[in-house]
Short mmCIF file of C-alpha atoms in Angstrom, two decimals:
data_model
loop_
_atom_site.label_atom_id
_atom_site.label_comp_id
_atom_site.label_asym_id
_atom_site.label_seq_id
_atom_site.Cartn_x
_atom_site.Cartn_y
_atom_site.Cartn_z
CA MET Z 25 9.22 -29.39 16.88
CA GLY Z 26 7.38 -31.50 14.30
CA THR Z 27 4.01 -29.83 14.80
CA GLN Z 28 5.56 -26.34 14.63
CA THR Z 29 7.25 -27.18 11.31
CA GLU Z 30 4.09 -28.80 9.95
CA LEU Z 31 2.05 -25.71 10.84
CA LEU Z 32 4.50 -23.44 9.02
CA LYS Z 33 4.49 -25.64 5.93
CA LYS Z 34 0.69 -25.68 5.64
CA PRO Z 35 -0.29 -23.71 2.50
CA ALA Z 36 -1.93 -20.34 3.08
CA PRO Z 37 -3.16 -18.85 -0.22
CA THR Z 38 -4.73 -15.84 1.49
CA PHE Z 39 -1.44 -15.12 3.22
CA PHE Z 40 0.44 -15.30 -0.07
CA GLY Z 41 -2.14 -12.99 -1.63
CA ILE Z 42 -1.52 -10.46 1.14
CA ILE Z 43 2.25 -10.75 0.54
CA VAL Z 44 1.82 -10.14 -3.20
CA PHE Z 45 -0.48 -7.19 -2.48
CA LYS Z 46 2.04 -5.64 -0.05
CA LEU Z 47 4.95 -6.10 -2.49
CA LEU Z 48 2.98 -4.71 -5.45
CA LYS Z 49 1.80 -1.75 -3.39
CA GLY Z 50 5.34 -1.06 -2.23
CA SER Z 51 6.69 -1.30 -5.78
CA VAL Z 52 4.03 1.03 -7.20
CA PHE Z 53 4.61 3.62 -4.49
CA PHE Z 54 8.39 3.31 -4.95
CA ALA Z 55 7.98 4.02 -8.67
CA LEU Z 56 5.64 6.92 -7.86
CA ALA Z 57 8.22 8.38 -5.47
CA ILE Z 58 10.87 8.27 -8.21
CA VAL Z 59 8.50 9.91 -10.71
CA LEU Z 60 7.62 12.65 -8.20
CA TYR Z 61 11.29 13.29 -7.52
CA CYS Z 62 12.06 13.50 -11.25
CA LEU Z 63 9.16 15.90 -11.82
CA SER Z 64 9.95 18.13 -8.85
CA ASP Z 65 11.94 20.69 -10.85
CA ASN Z 66 9.57 20.76 -13.85
CA TYR Z 67 6.84 23.30 -14.51
CA LEU Z 68 3.94 20.99 -13.63
CA PRO Z 69 1.01 22.93 -15.16
CA LYS Z 70 2.66 22.74 -18.60
CA GLU Z 71 3.52 19.04 -18.03
CA PHE Z 72 -0.13 18.33 -17.16
CA LYS Z 73 -1.41 20.20 -20.21
CA ASP Z 74 1.05 18.35 -22.47
CA PHE Z 75 0.06 15.03 -20.88
CA LEU Z 76 -3.63 15.60 -21.61
CA ALA Z 77 -2.78 16.63 -25.19
CA ARG Z 78 -1.02 13.33 -25.99
CA PRO Z 79 -2.89 11.32 -28.63
CA THR Z 80 -2.98 8.14 -26.51
CA VAL Z 81 -4.34 9.95 -23.45
CA ASP Z 82 -6.83 11.83 -25.60
CA SER Z 83 -7.94 8.54 -27.17
CA ILE Z 84 -8.38 6.89 -23.76
CA LEU Z 85 -10.36 9.85 -22.43
CA HIS Z 86 -12.51 9.86 -25.58
CA HIS Z 87 -13.11 6.11 -25.23
CA LEU Z 88 -14.13 6.62 -21.59
CA ARG Z 89 -16.32 9.56 -22.68
CA VAL Z 90 -14.48 11.98 -20.42
CA HIS Z 91 -13.82 15.50 -21.66
CA PRO Z 92 -10.48 16.98 -20.52
CA GLY Z 93 -12.17 20.34 -19.97
CA ASN Z 94 -14.64 19.07 -17.37
CA LYS Z 95 -14.73 20.23 -13.76
CA PHE Z 96 -12.48 17.43 -12.45
CA PHE Z 97 -9.59 18.17 -14.81
CA THR Z 98 -9.99 21.92 -14.35
CA HIS Z 99 -9.84 21.55 -10.57
CA LEU Z 100 -6.87 19.18 -10.88
CA ALA Z 101 -5.02 21.71 -13.07
CA GLU Z 102 -5.67 24.45 -10.49
CA GLN Z 103 -4.30 22.22 -7.71
CA ILE Z 104 -1.21 21.34 -9.77
CA ALA Z 105 -0.57 25.04 -10.44
CA GLU Z 106 -0.31 25.64 -6.67
CA LEU Z 107 2.39 22.98 -6.16
CA THR Z 108 5.90 24.11 -5.41
CA GLU Z 109 9.12 22.17 -5.87
CA ALA Z 110 9.45 21.79 -2.08
CA ASN Z 111 5.91 20.35 -1.83
CA VAL Z 112 6.65 17.79 -4.53
CA LEU Z 113 9.92 16.79 -2.84
CA VAL Z 114 8.14 16.33 0.50
CA ALA Z 115 5.47 14.21 -1.20
CA SER Z 116 8.21 12.20 -2.90
CA ALA Z 117 9.99 11.56 0.42
CA GLY Z 118 6.75 10.54 2.15
CA THR Z 119 5.83 8.23 -0.71
CA LEU Z 120 9.30 6.69 -0.65
CA PHE Z 121 9.06 6.07 3.10
CA TYR Z 122 5.62 4.45 2.75
CA SER Z 123 6.83 2.30 -0.16
CA LEU Z 124 9.83 1.07 1.82
CA PHE Z 125 7.54 0.32 4.76
CA SER Z 126 5.33 -1.86 2.52
CA LEU Z 127 8.31 -3.56 0.87
CA VAL Z 128 9.96 -4.40 4.21
CA GLU Z 129 6.62 -5.65 5.48
CA GLY Z 130 6.15 -7.90 2.42
CA VAL Z 131 9.69 -9.32 2.57
CA GLY Z 132 9.33 -9.95 6.30
CA MET Z 133 6.09 -11.79 5.65
CA ILE Z 134 7.82 -13.93 3.00
CA PHE Z 135 10.25 -15.07 5.71
CA ARG Z 136 7.32 -15.41 8.13
CA VAL Z 137 8.89 -13.36 10.89
CA SER Z 138 6.48 -12.29 13.61
CA TRP Z 139 7.32 -8.56 13.50
CA ALA Z 140 6.20 -8.42 9.85
CA GLY Z 141 2.83 -9.85 10.81
CA TRP Z 142 2.43 -7.26 13.53
CA MET Z 143 3.49 -4.53 11.08
CA ALA Z 144 0.82 -5.65 8.61
CA ILE Z 145 -1.81 -5.84 11.34
CA GLY Z 146 -0.80 -2.42 12.68
CA GLU Z 147 -0.70 -0.75 9.28
CA SER Z 148 -4.09 -2.10 8.21
CA THR Z 149 -5.63 -1.28 11.61
CA PHE Z 150 -4.21 2.25 11.49
CA PHE Z 151 -6.23 3.12 8.37
CA ILE Z 152 -9.59 1.67 9.53
CA PRO Z 153 -10.70 4.69 11.65
CA ILE Z 154 -9.61 7.08 8.90
CA GLU Z 155 -11.63 5.16 6.31
CA VAL Z 156 -14.68 5.01 8.59
CA TYR Z 157 -14.41 8.77 9.20
CA GLU Z 158 -14.22 9.46 5.46
CA LEU Z 159 -17.22 7.21 4.78
CA MET Z 160 -19.28 8.93 7.49
CA ARG Z 161 -18.69 12.45 6.18
CA PRO Z 162 -21.87 13.82 4.57
CA GLY Z 163 -21.77 13.48 0.80
CA LYS Z 164 -18.41 11.68 0.79
CA PHE Z 165 -19.56 8.06 0.57
CA SER Z 166 -17.57 6.01 -1.93
CA TRP Z 167 -18.01 2.36 -2.89
CA PHE Z 168 -14.28 2.20 -3.58
CA LEU Z 169 -13.44 3.41 -0.06
CA LEU Z 170 -15.96 0.95 1.39
CA ALA Z 171 -14.23 -1.87 -0.53
CA VAL Z 172 -10.82 -0.73 0.80
CA LEU Z 173 -12.24 -0.68 4.34
CA VAL Z 174 -13.64 -4.20 3.97
CA ILE Z 175 -10.32 -5.49 2.57
CA ASN Z 176 -8.40 -3.90 5.46
CA VAL Z 177 -10.75 -5.46 8.03
CA ILE Z 178 -10.39 -8.86 6.34
CA ILE Z 179 -6.58 -8.56 6.36
CA VAL Z 180 -6.50 -7.61 10.05
CA VAL Z 181 -8.88 -10.38 11.12
CA TYR Z 182 -7.12 -13.02 8.98
CA LEU Z 183 -3.60 -12.13 10.12
CA PHE Z 184 -4.58 -11.78 13.77
CA ARG Z 185 -6.47 -15.08 13.91
CA ASN Z 186 -3.74 -16.98 12.06
CA ARG Z 187 -0.65 -15.27 13.49
CA ASN Z 188 0.52 -18.36 15.40
CA ARG Z 189 0.21 -20.55 12.32
CA LEU Z 190 1.68 -18.11 9.81
CA PHE Z 191 4.66 -16.67 11.66
CA ARG Z 192 7.63 -18.04 13.56
CA HIS Z 193 7.81 -16.90 17.13
CA HIS Z 194 11.08 -16.93 18.99
CA LEU Z 195 9.33 -18.18 22.13
CA HIS Z 196 8.26 -21.36 20.37
CA ALA Z 197 11.58 -22.01 18.66
CA PRO Z 198 13.55 -25.02 19.86
CA PRO Z 199 16.52 -24.12 22.06
CA ALA Z 200 19.81 -23.78 20.24
CA GLU Z 201 22.51 -26.23 21.21
CA PHE Z 202 25.65 -24.70 22.60
CA LYS Z 203 28.85 -26.24 21.27
CA THR Z 204 32.21 -25.39 22.74
CA PRO Z 205 34.94 -24.66 20.21
CA VAL Z 206 37.60 -27.33 20.00
#
C-alpha cells in the first residue's frame, strides 16, 4: 500500500495543467451555451450589426487594422442571417453537453479516478483523425489547428503512459475490511 500511496502523491505539473485546461474549457463552453440560449429568441443580424458598431469593438478592430466591412465579416453576417431560433437552441444544447462532459472529466481527474483518465484519453484521441483530415484538405492548412493537434497528441501520450501513476485503480486498491455490526 505504501508504494501506491507514494505514487499518487508524486507531483505531476503536466497533469494539473491538463486538469486546469479541461476545467477552463468546460467553463468557457458552459458560458457560451448560456449566451447562445439567451440569444436564441433575438434577431441575430441586428445584434451582430449593433455589436460591431460598439465603440469598444470598433476601437479593437481599428487597433488590429481589421475593417468590419471586409469579406470575413460580410460572410459571417450572411451566415448569421440564415440562423433560426431552433438552430441556435440545438447549438446551445450541444455546447452545454460538451461543456458538462469537460467539467465532469476535469473534476474526475482532480479526484484521480481512472474513468476520468480514460475519458480524457478518449476525448483527445477522438479529435485527432478529424484534425488530421482538416489539415490534409487542400488549402485548409492552419498553424493553429496544427498546434491543437500536437497538444492533443501530447495529452493522449502523457495520460496513457502515466495512467497507472496518476489514477487510482480499483484492482490495485487494498481490500476493505469487513466488520460485523455489534
